[in-house]
Coordinates of C-alpha atoms and ligand atoms in Angstrom, one line a residue:
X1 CA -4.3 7.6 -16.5
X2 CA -1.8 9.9 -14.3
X3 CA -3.8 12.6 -13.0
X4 CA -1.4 15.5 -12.2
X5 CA -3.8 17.8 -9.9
X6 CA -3.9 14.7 -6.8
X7 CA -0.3 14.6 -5.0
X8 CA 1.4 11.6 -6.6
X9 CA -0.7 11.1 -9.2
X10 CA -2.2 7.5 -10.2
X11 CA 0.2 5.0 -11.0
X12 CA -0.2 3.9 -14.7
X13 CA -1.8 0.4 -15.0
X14 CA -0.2 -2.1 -16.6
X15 CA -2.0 -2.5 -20.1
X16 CA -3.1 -4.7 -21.6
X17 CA -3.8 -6.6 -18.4
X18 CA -3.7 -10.7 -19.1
X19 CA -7.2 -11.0 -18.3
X20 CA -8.2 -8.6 -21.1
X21 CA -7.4 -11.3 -23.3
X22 CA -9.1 -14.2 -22.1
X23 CA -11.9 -15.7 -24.6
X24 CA -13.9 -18.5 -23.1
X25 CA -15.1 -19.8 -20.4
X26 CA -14.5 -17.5 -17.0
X27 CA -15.2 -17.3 -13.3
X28 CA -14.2 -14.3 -11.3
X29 CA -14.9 -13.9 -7.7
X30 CA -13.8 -11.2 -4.8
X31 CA -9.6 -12.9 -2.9
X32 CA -11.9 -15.1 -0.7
X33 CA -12.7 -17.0 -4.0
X34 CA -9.6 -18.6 -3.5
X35 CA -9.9 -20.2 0.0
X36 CA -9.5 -23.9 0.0
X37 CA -12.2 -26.3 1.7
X38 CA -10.3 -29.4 1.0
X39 CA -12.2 -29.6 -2.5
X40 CA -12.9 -27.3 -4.8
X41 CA -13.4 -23.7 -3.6
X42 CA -15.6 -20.8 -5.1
X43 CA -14.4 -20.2 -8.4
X44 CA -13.2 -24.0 -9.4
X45 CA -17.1 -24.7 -7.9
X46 CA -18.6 -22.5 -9.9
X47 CA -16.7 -23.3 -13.0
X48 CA -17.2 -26.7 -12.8
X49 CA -21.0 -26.1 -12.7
X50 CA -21.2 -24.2 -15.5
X51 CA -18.8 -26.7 -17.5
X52 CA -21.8 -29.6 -16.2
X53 CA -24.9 -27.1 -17.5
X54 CA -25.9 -25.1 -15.0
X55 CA -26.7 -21.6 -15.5
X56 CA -24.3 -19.0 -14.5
X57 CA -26.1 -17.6 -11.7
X58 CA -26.6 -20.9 -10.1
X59 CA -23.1 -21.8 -10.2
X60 CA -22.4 -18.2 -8.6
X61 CA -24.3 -19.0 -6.1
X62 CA -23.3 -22.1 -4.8
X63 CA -20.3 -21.0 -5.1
X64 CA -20.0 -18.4 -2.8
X65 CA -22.5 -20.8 -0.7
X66 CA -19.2 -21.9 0.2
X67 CA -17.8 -18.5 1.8
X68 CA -21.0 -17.9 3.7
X69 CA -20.9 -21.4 5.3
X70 CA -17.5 -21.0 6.4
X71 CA -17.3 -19.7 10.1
X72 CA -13.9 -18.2 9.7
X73 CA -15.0 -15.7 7.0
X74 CA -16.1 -12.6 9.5
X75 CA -17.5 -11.0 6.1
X76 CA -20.2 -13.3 4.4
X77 CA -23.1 -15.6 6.1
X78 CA -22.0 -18.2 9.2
X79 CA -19.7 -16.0 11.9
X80 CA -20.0 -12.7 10.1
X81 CA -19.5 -9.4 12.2
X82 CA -23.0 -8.3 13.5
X83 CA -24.1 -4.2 13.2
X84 CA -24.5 -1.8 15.7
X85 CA -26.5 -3.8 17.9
X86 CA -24.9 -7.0 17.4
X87 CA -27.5 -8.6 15.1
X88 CA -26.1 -10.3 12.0
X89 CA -28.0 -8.9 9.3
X90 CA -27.0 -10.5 5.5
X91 CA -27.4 -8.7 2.6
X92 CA -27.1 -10.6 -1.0
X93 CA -28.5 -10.5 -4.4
X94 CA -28.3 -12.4 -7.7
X95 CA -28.2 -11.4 -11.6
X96 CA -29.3 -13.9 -14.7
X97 CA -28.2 -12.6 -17.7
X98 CA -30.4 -14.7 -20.2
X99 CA -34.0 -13.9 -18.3
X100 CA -32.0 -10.4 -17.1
X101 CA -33.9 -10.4 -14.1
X102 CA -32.9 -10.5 -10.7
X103 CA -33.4 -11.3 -6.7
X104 CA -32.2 -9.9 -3.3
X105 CA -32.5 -9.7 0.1
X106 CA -31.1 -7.0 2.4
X107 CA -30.9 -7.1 6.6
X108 CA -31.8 -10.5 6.2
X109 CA -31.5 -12.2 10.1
X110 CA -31.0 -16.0 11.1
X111 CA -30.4 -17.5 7.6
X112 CA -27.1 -18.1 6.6
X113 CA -27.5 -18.4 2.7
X114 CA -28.8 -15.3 1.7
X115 CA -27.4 -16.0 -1.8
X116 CA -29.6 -19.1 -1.8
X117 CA -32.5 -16.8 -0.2
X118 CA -31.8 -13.9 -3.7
X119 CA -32.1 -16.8 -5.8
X120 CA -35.4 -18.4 -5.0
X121 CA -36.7 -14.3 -4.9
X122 CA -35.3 -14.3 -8.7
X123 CA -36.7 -17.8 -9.1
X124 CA -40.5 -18.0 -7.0
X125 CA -41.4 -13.9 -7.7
X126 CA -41.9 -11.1 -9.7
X127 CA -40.1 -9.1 -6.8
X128 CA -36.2 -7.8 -7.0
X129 CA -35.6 -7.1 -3.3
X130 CA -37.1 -8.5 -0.2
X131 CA -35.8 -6.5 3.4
X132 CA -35.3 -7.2 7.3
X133 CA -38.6 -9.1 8.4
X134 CA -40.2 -10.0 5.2
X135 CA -36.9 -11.4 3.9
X136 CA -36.4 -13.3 6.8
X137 CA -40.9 -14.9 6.1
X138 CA -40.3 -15.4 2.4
X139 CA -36.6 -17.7 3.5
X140 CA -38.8 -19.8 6.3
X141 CA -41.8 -20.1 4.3
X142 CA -39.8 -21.9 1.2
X143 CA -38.0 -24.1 3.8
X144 CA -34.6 -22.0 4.8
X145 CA -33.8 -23.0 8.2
X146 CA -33.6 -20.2 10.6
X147 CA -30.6 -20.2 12.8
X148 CA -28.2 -18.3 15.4
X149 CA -25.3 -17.1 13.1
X150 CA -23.0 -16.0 15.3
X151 CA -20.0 -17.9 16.4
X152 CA -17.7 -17.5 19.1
X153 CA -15.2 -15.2 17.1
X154 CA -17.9 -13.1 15.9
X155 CA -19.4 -12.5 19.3
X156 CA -16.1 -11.9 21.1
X157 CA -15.2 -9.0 18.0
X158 CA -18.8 -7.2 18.9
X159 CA -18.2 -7.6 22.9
X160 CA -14.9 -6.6 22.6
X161 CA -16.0 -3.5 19.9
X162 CA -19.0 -2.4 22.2
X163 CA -15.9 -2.9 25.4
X164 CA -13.5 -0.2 23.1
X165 CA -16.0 3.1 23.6
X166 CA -17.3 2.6 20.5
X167 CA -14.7 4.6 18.6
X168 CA -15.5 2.8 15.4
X169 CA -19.3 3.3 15.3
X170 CA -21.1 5.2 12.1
X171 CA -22.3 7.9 13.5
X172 CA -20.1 11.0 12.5
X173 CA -18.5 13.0 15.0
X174 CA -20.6 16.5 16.0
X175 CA -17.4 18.3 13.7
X176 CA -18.3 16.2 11.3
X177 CA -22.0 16.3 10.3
X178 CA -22.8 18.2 7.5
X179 CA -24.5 21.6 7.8
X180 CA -26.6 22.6 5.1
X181 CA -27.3 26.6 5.5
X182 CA -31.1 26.4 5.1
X183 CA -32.3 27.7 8.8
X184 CA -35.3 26.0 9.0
X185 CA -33.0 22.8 9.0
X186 CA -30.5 24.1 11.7
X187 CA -33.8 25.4 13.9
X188 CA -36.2 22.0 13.5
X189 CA -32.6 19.1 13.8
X190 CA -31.5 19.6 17.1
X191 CA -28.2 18.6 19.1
X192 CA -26.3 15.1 17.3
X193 CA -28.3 12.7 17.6
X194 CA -27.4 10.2 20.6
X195 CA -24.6 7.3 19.6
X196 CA -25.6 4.0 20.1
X197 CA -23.5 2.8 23.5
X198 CA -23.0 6.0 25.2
X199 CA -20.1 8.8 25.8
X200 CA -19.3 11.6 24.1
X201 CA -17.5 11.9 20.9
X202 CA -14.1 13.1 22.1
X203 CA -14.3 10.3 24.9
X204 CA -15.0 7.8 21.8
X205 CA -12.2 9.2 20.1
X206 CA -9.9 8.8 22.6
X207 CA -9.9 12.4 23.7
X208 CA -8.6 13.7 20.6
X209 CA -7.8 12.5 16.7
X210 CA -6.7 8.9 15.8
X211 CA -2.8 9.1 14.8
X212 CA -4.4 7.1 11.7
X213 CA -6.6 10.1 11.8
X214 CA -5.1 13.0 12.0
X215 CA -8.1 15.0 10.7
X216 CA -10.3 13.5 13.7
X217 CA -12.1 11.6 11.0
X218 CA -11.9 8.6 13.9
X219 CA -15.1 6.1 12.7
X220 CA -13.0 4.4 9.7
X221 CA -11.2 1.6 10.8
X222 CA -7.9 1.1 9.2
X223 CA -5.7 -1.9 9.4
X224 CA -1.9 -1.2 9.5
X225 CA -2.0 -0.8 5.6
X226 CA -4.1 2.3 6.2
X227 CA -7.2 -0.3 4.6
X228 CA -10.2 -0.2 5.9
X229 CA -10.5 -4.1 7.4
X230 CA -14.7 -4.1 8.5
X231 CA -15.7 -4.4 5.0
X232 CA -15.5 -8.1 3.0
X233 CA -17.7 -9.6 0.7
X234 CA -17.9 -12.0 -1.9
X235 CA -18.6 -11.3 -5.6
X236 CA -18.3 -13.8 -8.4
X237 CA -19.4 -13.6 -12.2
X238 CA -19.4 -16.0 -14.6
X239 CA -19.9 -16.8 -18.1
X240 CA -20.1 -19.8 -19.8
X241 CA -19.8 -21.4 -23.5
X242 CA -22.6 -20.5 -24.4
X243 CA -21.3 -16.8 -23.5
X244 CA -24.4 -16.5 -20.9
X245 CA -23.7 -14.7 -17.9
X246 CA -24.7 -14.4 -14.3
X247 CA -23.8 -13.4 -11.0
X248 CA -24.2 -13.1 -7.4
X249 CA -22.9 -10.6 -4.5
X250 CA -23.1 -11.9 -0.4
X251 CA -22.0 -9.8 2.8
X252 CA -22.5 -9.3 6.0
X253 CA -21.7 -5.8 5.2
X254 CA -20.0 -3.0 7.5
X255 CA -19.3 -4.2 10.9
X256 CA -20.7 -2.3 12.9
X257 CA -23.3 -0.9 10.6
X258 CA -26.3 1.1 12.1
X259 CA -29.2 -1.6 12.4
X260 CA -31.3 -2.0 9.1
X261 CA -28.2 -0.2 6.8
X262 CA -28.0 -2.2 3.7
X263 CA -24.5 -1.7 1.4
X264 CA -24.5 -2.2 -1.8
X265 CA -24.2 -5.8 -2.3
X266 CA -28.0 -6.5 -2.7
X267 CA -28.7 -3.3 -5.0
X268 CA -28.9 -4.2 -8.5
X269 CA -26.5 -1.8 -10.2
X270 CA -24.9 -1.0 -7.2
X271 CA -22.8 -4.3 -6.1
X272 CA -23.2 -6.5 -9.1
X273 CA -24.8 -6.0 -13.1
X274 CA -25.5 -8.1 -15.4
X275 CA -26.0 -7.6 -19.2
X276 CA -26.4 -10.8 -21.0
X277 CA -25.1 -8.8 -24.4
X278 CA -21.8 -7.3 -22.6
X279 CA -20.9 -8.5 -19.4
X280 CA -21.1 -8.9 -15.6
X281 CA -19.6 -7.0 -12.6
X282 CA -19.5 -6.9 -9.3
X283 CA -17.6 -5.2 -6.0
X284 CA -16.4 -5.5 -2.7
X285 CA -15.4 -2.5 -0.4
X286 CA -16.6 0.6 0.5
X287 CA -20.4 0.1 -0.4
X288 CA -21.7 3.7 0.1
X289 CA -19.0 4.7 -2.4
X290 CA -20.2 2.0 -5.0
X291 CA -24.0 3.5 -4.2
X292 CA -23.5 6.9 -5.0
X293 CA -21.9 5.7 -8.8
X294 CA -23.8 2.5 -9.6
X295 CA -20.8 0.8 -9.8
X296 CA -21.5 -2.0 -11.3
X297 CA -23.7 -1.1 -13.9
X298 CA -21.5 1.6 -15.1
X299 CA -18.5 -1.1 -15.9
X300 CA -21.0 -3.0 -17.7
X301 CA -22.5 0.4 -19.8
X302 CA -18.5 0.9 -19.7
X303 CA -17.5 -2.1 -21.4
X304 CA -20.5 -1.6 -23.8
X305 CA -18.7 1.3 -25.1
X306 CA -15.7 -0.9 -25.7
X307 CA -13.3 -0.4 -22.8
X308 CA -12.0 -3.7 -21.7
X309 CA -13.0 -5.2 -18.0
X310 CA -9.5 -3.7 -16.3
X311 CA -9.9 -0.3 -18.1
X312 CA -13.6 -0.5 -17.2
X313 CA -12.9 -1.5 -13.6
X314 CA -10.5 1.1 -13.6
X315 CA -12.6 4.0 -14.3
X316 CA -14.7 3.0 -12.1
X317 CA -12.5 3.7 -9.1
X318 CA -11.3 6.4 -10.6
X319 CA -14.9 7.4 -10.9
X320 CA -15.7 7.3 -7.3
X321 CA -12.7 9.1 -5.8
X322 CA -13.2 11.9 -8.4
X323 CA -17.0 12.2 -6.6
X324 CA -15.9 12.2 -3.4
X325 CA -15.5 15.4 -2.1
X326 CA -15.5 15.1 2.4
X327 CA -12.7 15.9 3.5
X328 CA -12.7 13.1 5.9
X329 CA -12.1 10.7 3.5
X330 CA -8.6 11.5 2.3
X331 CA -5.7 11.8 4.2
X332 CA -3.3 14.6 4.2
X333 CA -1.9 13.5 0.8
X334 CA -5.3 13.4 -0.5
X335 CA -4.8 9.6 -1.0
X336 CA -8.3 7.8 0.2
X337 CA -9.2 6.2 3.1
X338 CA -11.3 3.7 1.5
X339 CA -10.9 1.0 -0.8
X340 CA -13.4 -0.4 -3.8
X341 CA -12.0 -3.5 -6.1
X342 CA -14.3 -4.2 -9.0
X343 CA -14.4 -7.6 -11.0
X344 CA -15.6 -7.8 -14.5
X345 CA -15.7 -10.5 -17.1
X346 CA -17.2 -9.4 -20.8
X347 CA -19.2 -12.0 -22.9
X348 CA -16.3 -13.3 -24.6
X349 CA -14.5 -14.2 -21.3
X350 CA -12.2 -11.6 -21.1
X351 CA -12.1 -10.6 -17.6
X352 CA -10.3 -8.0 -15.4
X353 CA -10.2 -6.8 -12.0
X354 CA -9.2 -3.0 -10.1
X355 CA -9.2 -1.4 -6.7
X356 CA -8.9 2.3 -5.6
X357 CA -6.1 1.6 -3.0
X358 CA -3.3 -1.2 -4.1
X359 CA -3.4 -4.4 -2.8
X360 CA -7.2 -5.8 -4.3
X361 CA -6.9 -9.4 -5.9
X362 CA -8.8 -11.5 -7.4
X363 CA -10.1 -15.7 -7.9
X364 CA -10.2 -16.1 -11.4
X365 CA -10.9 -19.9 -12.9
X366 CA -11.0 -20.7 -17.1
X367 CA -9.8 -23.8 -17.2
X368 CA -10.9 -25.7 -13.8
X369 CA -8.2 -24.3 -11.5
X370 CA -8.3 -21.2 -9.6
X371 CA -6.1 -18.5 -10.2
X372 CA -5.1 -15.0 -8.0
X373 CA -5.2 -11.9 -9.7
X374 CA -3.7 -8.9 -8.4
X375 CA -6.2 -5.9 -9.4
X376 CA -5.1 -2.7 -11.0
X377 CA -5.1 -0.1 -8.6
X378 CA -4.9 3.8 -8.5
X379 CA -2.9 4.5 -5.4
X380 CA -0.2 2.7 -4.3
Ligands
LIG401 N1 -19.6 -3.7 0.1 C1 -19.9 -4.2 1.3 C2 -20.8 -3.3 2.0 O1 -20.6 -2.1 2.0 C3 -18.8 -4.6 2.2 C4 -17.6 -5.1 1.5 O2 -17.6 -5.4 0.4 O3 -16.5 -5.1 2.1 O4 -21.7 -3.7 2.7

């Protein structure tokens, strides 16, 4: 796996990875699988529900129930960080492997269980995907309580965001946006289009280039790691004796985000797959990176062709940095900006985990009690 041509090359993973081989029973969920609620928390839910009968998917989904109640997690449901304008807007969808069908909503406002909400689509319709305002009908209607899911925390980060220039808004900077050379596009576009709370771009920037930035590429927020830290998500697969499978992605997506953007959590394919004759995936992370490769549904097609869940996780990271070609998201070292981790867990419970950058983990439960998994990574 060492690719000579980037500058320090991929570390080689660690094969076979102990997941790889698992046979049985399996939950796998995103790190915040792990987080204890003085009972049992995602994955040991989850587990236990598909020990007692219930169908994968449903135990996915009450399981990360848990995560979107929670008011401390600033990435799923309850608390999480609001776009743009400081609306929460959820996005979640849901996979059953035995009917292979699915349910999602995306932009989803005043409801925090949107994984409950991508459920009862998969369950009541014959739609996938329900968006923004109809979403938000369809939840009410079927008797999802609409409330104000902010909490203190949340509101102080967007007050305190909106207070800071926003430096860290999606909009690229005018060096930024691409040019294609076709004139009519250069003639009928215009000047950058205005930024949400006002100022110029070198003001937002500070007059100049982010030290994390030193290519000016100022609108990723890193954390001291050099990680981006406004993503989090939940994922969690499962698969149970009966080797069924289902799954279930929830976010609150970017902070930030630009009102009505929708990741790839909800996108079938995109943030989660499910094939009830190979496997299940899902991710967390950068979502317009796990777009632009289908992600999910390319570990599962991968694992088809008989690479196991880490080497299939694997490539897909690998997959994604190799199609990323602005500049702006590598550093000088050409290492990336951005993180993905992918989970996986085939139909015979073997199950593995990887992340672009190193430092991804894991909630893995196959026999009742949750375990953390570091994920394979391709930079250190
Ligand atoms: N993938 C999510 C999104 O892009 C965020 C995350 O997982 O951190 O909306």
């Amino acid at each position: 796996m060492t690719d000579a041509s980037r500058p320090g090359g991929f570390p080689a993973p660690i094969h076979p990875a102990p997941g790889d081989n698992h046979r049985g029973p399996c939950v796998i969920a995103s790190g915040n699988g792990l987080k204890d609620y003085n009972g049992p928390n995602t994955v040991e839910l989850a587990f236990k529900l598909i020990t007692d009968g219930h169908r994968p998917v449903e135990a996915c989904v009450r399981g990360v129930n848990l995560v979107e109640d929670d008011p401390e997690d600033m990435s799923v449901g309850y608390g999480g960080l609001p776009n743009e304008d400081g609306v929460i807007q959820l996005d979640a969808a849901c996979m059953d492997g035995p009917l292979h069908k699915a349910g999602a909503v995306a932009a989803l406002e005043d409801i925090k269980n949107p994984a409950s909400v991508a459920l009862e689509v998969l369950r009541r319709t014959d739609h996938v995907l329900l968006v923004g305002p109809g979403a938000k009908k369809f939840a009410l209607r079927i008797g999802f309580p609409e409330q104000d899911l902010h909490t203190e925390a949340s509101r102080k980060a967007w007050l305190d965001w909106r207070a800071n220039l926003n430096r860290e808004d999606k909009w690229l900077d005018a060096d930024q946006i691409i040019n294609f050379p076709e004139p009519w596009r250069q003639q009928s576009m215009g000047p950058p289009p205005h930024r949400g709370g006002g100022g110029s771009s070198e003001a937002r920037a500070g007059g100049g280039a982010s030290p994390s930035h030193p290519s000016g590429a100022g609108h990723i927020s890193l954390d001291p790691l050099g990680n981006p830290h406004t993503y989090g998500t939940i994922h969690c697969s499962a698969v149970n004796k009966d080797t069924d499978l289902g799954c279930c992605t929830t976010t609150s997506g970017l902070a930030w985000k630009l009102p009505g953007r929708v990741g790839d959590s909800p996108l079938i394919g995109a943030g989660l797959y499910c094939d009830n004759a190979t496997g299940s995936a899902g991710a967390t992370g950068r979502g317009e990176s796990v777009i632009h490769t289908l992600g999910s549904a390319w570990i599962v097609h991968a694992m088809e062709r008989g690479l196991t869940p880490t080497e299939a996780c694997l490539e897909a990271c690998k997959r994604i940095v190799d199609r990323t070609h602005e500049p702006r998201m590598f550093d000088d070292n050409k290492r990336p900006r951005f993180s993905v981790t992918f989970y996986a867990v085939r139909k015979d419970g073997a199950y593995g985990s990887a992340s672009i950058l190193k430092g991804g983990h894991a909630a893995v439960c196959t026999d009742g009690k949750a375990q953390r998994l570091e994920s394979e990574f391709l930079y250190e």
